[in-house]
Short mmCIF file of C-alpha atoms in Angstrom, two decimals:
data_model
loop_
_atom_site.label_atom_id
_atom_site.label_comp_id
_atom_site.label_asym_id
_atom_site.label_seq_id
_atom_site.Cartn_x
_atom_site.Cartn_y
_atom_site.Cartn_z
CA UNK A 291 16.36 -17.39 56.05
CA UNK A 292 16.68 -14.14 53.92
CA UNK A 293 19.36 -15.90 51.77
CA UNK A 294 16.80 -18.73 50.76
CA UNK A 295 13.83 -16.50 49.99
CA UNK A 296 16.24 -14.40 47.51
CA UNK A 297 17.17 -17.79 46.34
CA UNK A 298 13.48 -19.07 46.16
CA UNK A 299 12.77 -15.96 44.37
CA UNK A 300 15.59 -15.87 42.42
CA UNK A 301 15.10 -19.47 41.08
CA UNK A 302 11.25 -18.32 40.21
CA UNK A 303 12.16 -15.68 38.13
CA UNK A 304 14.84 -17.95 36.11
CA UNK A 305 11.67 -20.50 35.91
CA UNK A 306 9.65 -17.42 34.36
CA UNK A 307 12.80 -16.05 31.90
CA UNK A 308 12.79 -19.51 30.77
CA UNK A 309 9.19 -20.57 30.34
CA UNK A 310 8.58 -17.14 28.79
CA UNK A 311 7.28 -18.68 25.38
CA UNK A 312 5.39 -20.93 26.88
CA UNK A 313 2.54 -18.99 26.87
CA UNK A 314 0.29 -18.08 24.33
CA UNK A 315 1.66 -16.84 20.85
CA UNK A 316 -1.01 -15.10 19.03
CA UNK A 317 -1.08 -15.45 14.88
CA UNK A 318 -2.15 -12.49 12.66
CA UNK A 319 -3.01 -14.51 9.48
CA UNK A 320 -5.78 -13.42 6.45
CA UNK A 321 -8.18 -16.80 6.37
CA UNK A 322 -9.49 -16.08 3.07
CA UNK A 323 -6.51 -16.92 1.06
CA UNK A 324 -6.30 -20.54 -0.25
CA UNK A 325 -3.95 -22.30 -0.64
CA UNK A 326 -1.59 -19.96 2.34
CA UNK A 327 -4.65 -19.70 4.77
CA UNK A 328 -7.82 -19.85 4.72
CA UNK A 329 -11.24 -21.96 6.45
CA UNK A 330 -12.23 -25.30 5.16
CA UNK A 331 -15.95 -26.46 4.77
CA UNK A 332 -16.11 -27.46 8.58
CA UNK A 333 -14.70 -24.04 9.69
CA UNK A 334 -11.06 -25.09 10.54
CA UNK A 335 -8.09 -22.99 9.26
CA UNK A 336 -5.94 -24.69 7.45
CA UNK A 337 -3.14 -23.66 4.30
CA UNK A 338 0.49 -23.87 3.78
CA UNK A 339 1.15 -20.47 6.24
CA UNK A 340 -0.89 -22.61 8.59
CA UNK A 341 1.22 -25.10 8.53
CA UNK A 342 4.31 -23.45 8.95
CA UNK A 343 2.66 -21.56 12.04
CA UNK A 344 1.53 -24.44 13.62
CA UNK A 345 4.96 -26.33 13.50
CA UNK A 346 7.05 -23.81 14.40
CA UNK A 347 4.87 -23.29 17.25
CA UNK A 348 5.29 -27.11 18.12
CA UNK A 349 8.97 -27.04 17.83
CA UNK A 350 9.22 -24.15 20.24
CA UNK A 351 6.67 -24.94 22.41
CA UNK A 352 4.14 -22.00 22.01
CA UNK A 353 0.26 -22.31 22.56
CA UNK A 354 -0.97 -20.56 19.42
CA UNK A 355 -4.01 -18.93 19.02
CA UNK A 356 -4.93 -17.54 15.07
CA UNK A 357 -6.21 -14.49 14.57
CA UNK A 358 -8.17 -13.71 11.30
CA UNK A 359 -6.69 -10.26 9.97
CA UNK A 360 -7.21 -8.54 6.75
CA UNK A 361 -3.71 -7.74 5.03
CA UNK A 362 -3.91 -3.92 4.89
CA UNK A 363 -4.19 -3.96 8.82
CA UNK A 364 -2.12 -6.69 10.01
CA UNK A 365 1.01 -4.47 10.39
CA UNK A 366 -1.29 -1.31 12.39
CA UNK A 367 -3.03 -4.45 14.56
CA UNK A 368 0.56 -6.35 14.75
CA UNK A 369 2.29 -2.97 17.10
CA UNK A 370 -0.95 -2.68 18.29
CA UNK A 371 -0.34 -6.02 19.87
CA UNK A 372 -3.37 -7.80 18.81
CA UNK A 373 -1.31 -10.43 17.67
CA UNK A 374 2.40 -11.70 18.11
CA UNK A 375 3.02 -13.06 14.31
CA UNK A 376 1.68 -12.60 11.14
CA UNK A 377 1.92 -15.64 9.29
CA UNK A 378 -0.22 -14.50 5.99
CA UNK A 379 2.09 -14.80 2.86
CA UNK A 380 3.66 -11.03 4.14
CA UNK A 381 6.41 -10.04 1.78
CA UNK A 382 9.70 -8.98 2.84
CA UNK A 383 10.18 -5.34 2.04
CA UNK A 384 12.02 -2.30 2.56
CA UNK A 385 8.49 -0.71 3.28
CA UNK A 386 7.82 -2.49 5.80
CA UNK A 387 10.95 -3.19 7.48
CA UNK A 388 10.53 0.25 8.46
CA UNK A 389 7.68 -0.33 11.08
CA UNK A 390 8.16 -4.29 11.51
CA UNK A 391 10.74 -7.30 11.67
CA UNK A 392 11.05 -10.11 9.38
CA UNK A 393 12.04 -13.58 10.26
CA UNK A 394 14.41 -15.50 7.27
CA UNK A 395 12.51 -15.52 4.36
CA UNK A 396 10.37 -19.02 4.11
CA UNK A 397 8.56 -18.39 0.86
CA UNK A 398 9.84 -16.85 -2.94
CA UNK A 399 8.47 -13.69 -3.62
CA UNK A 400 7.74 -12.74 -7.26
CA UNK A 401 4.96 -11.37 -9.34
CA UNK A 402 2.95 -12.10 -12.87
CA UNK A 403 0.35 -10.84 -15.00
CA UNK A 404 -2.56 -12.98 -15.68
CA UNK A 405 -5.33 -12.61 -18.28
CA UNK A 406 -7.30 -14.29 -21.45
CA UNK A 407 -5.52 -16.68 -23.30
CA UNK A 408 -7.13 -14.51 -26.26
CA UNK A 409 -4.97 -11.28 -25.18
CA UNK A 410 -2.34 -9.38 -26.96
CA UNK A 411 -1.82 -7.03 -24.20
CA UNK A 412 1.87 -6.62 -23.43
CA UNK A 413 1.85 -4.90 -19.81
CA UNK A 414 5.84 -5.47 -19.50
CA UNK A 415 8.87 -5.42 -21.88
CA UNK A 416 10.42 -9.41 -22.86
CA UNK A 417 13.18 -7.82 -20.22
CA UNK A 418 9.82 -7.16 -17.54
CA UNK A 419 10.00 -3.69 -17.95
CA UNK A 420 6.95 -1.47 -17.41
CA UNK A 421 4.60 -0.28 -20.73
CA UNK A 422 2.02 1.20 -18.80
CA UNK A 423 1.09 2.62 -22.09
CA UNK A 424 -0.36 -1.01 -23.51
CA UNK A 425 -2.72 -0.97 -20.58
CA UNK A 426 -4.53 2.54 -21.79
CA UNK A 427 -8.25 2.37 -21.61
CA UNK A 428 -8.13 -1.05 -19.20
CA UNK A 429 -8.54 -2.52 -16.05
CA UNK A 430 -5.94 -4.36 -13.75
CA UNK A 431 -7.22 -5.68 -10.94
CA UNK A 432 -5.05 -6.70 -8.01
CA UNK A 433 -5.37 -7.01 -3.74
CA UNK A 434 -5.66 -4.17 -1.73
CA UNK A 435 -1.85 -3.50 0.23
CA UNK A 436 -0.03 -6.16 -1.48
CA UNK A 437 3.09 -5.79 -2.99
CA UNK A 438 1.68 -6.09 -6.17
CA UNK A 439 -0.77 -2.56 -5.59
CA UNK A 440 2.84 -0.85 -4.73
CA UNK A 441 4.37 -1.87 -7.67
CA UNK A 442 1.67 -1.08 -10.21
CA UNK A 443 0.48 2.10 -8.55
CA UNK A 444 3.81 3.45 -8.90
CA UNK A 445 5.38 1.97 -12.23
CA UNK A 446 1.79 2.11 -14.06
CA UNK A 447 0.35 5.94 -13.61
CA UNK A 448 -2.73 6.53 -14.61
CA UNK A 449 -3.77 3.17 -15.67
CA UNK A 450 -7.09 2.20 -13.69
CA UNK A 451 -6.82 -0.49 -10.22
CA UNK A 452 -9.40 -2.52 -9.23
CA UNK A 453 -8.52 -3.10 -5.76
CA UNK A 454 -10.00 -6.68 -4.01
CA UNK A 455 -10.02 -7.66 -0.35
CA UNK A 456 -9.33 -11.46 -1.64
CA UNK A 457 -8.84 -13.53 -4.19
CA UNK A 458 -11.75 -15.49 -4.24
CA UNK A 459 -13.78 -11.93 -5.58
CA UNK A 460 -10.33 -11.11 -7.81
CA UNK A 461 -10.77 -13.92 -9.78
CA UNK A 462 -14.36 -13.97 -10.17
CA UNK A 463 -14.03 -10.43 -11.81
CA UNK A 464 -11.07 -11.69 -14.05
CA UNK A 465 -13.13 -15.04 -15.08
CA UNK A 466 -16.57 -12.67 -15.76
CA UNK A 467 -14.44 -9.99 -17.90
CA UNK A 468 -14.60 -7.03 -15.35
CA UNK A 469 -10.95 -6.70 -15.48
CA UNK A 470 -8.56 -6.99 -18.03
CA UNK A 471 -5.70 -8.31 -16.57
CA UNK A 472 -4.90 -9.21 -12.63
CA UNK A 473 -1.46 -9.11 -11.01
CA UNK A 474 -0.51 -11.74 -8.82
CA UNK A 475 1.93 -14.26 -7.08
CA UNK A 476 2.45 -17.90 -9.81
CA UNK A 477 2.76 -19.72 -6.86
CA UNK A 478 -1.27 -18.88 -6.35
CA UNK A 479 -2.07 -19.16 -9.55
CA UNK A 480 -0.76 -22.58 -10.19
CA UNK A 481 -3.90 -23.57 -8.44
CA UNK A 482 -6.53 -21.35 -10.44
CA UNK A 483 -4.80 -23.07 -14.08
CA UNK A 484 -5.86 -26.06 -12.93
CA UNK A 485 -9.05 -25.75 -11.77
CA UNK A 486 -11.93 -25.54 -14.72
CA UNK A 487 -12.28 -21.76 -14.10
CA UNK A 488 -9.26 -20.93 -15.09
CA UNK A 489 -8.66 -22.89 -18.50
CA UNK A 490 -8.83 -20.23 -20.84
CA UNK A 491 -6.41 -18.17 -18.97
CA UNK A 492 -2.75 -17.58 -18.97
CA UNK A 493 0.45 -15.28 -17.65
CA UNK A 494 0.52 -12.54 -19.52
CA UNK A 495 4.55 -11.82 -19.65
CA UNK A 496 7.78 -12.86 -17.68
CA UNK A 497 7.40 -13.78 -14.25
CA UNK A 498 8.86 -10.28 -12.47
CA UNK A 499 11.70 -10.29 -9.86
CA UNK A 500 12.20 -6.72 -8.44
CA UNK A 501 13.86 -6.84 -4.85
CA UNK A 502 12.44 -3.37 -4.12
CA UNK A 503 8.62 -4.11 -4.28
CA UNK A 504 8.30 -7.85 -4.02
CA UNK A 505 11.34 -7.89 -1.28
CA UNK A 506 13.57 -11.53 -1.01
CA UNK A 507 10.69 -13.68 -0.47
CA UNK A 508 8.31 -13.88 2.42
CA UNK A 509 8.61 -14.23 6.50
CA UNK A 510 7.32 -14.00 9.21
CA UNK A 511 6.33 -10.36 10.70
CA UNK A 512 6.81 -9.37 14.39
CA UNK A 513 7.20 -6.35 16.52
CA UNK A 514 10.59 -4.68 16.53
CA UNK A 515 13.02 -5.04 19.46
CA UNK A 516 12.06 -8.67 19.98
CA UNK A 517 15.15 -10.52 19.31
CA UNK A 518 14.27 -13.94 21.42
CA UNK A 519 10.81 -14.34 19.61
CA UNK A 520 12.76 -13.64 16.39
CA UNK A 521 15.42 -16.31 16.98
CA UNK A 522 13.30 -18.72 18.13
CA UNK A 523 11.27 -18.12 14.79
CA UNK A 524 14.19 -18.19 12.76
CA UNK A 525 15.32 -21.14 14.64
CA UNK A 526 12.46 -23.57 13.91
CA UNK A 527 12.14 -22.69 10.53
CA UNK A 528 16.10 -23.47 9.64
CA UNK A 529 15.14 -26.91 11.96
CA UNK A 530 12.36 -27.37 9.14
CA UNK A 531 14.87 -26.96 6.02
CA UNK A 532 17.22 -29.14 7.63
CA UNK A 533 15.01 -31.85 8.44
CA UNK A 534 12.96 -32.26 5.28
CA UNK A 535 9.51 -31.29 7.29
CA UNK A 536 9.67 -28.23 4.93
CA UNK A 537 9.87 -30.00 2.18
CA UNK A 538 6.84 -32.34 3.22
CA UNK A 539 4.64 -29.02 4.12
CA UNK A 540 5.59 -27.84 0.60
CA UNK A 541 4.56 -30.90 -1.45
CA UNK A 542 1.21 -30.72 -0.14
CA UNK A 543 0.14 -27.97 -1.85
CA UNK A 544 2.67 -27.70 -5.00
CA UNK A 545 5.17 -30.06 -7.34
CA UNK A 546 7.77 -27.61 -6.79
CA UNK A 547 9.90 -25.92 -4.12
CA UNK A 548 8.30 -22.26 -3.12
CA UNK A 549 11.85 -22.01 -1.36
CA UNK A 550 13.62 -18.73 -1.66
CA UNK A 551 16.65 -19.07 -4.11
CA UNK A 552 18.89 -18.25 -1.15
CA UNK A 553 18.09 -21.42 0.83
CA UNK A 554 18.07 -23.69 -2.47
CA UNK A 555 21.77 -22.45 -4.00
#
């Protein structure tokens, strides 16, 4: 009798090991970042890091629930378990390795300057070098804890931020002329060229590739010391390069691949 209640038991807590991610999987993601995530008209969240949330969570099973999370917090509210992911366009970096993990990269990571089609500034060298001296006497405007406010607060001393909670506002003050020049990903601001806001504007420079700020592209954030969360991650997103269901989340927002150079060599 003893045997089969350890066995009983036993059994139960294989059931449990097993259904362990069948629970509820919590999302840290912005919402107010279109076209990666943000609310539609109706109120539903919807973008590309959305999408890529919402099917890995249907290829492994997890009942998600999104959290809306500004980006300067999501790592503090991430340990603090408020969430389980952050799915929110999060760069892969050195920085932040240090206090979270990363899942494969699913996104390219790089950077440009943006401003009036009129404007001789010159913020970077042809080889995207620094000149914080061209920028003396203006304003760059850029989002608050992104990889871009790293890079330019260190590289460009003394030349005066403008630091947004959005994009939505960042533009705004680019389009009315209360910055000079923003800093941002291309991949977002393929959108804004088209749109009839952003016709008399233009990259200002190369598009910049630096591995220390801008990291090899973006993943997935979670808490450190959770390697089956973090395989089963990594998992469904290699199952979505493989099976072209990246391909089709990517062509609904862009003509070309946002794939990391590493998974299209």
């Amino acid at each position: 009798m003893r045997k089969t209640a350890l066995a009983l038991l036993s059994g139960a807590a294989l059931l449990l090991a097993g259904s362990a991610f069948a629970r509820e999987v919590k999302i840290g993601t912005d919402c107010t970042n279109p076209p990666f995530n943000y609310r539609t008209a109706s109120g539903e969240l919807a973008g590309f890091d959305v999408d890529i949330a919402r099917e890995i969570g249907k290829r492994e099973g997890f009942d998600l629930k999104f959290v809306c999370q500004s980006l300067d917090g999501a790592l503090p509210a991430l340990t603090a378990r408020k969430f389980d992911l952050i799915l929110a366009s999060l760069s892969i970096t050195e920085a932040r390795q240090k206090s979270i993990d990363f899942s494969i990269p699913y996104r390219s990571s790089t950077g440009r300057f943006v401003g009036p089609k009129s404007s001789t500034l010159a913020p970077v060298t042809a080889e995207g070098q620094p000149n914080p001296k061209a920028l003396d006497g203006k304003v760059v405007g850029l989002i608050r804890s992104s990889t871009y406010d790293r890079y330019f607060t260190e590289l460009f001393p003394g030349v005066q931020i403008s630091r947004y909670e959005n994009y939505e506002t960042l533009l705004l003050d680019l389009v009315s002329g209360r910055v000079d020049l923003i800093m941002a990903g291309p991949i977002k601001m393929e959108g804004f060229f088209e749109d009839a806001q952003g016709k008399n504007f233009k990259y200002i420079g190369p598009e910049l590739e630096n591995i220390k700020y801008f990291g090899p592209g973006v993943g997935v954030g979670l808490r450190k010391n959770e390697p089956e969360l973090l395989d089963k991650v990594n998992n469904a997103l290699k199952g979505m390069f493989a099976d072209g269901t990246f391909k089709a989340i990517n062509q609904k927002y862009w003509k070309f691949t946002v794939l990391p150079s590493v998974w299209t060599q």
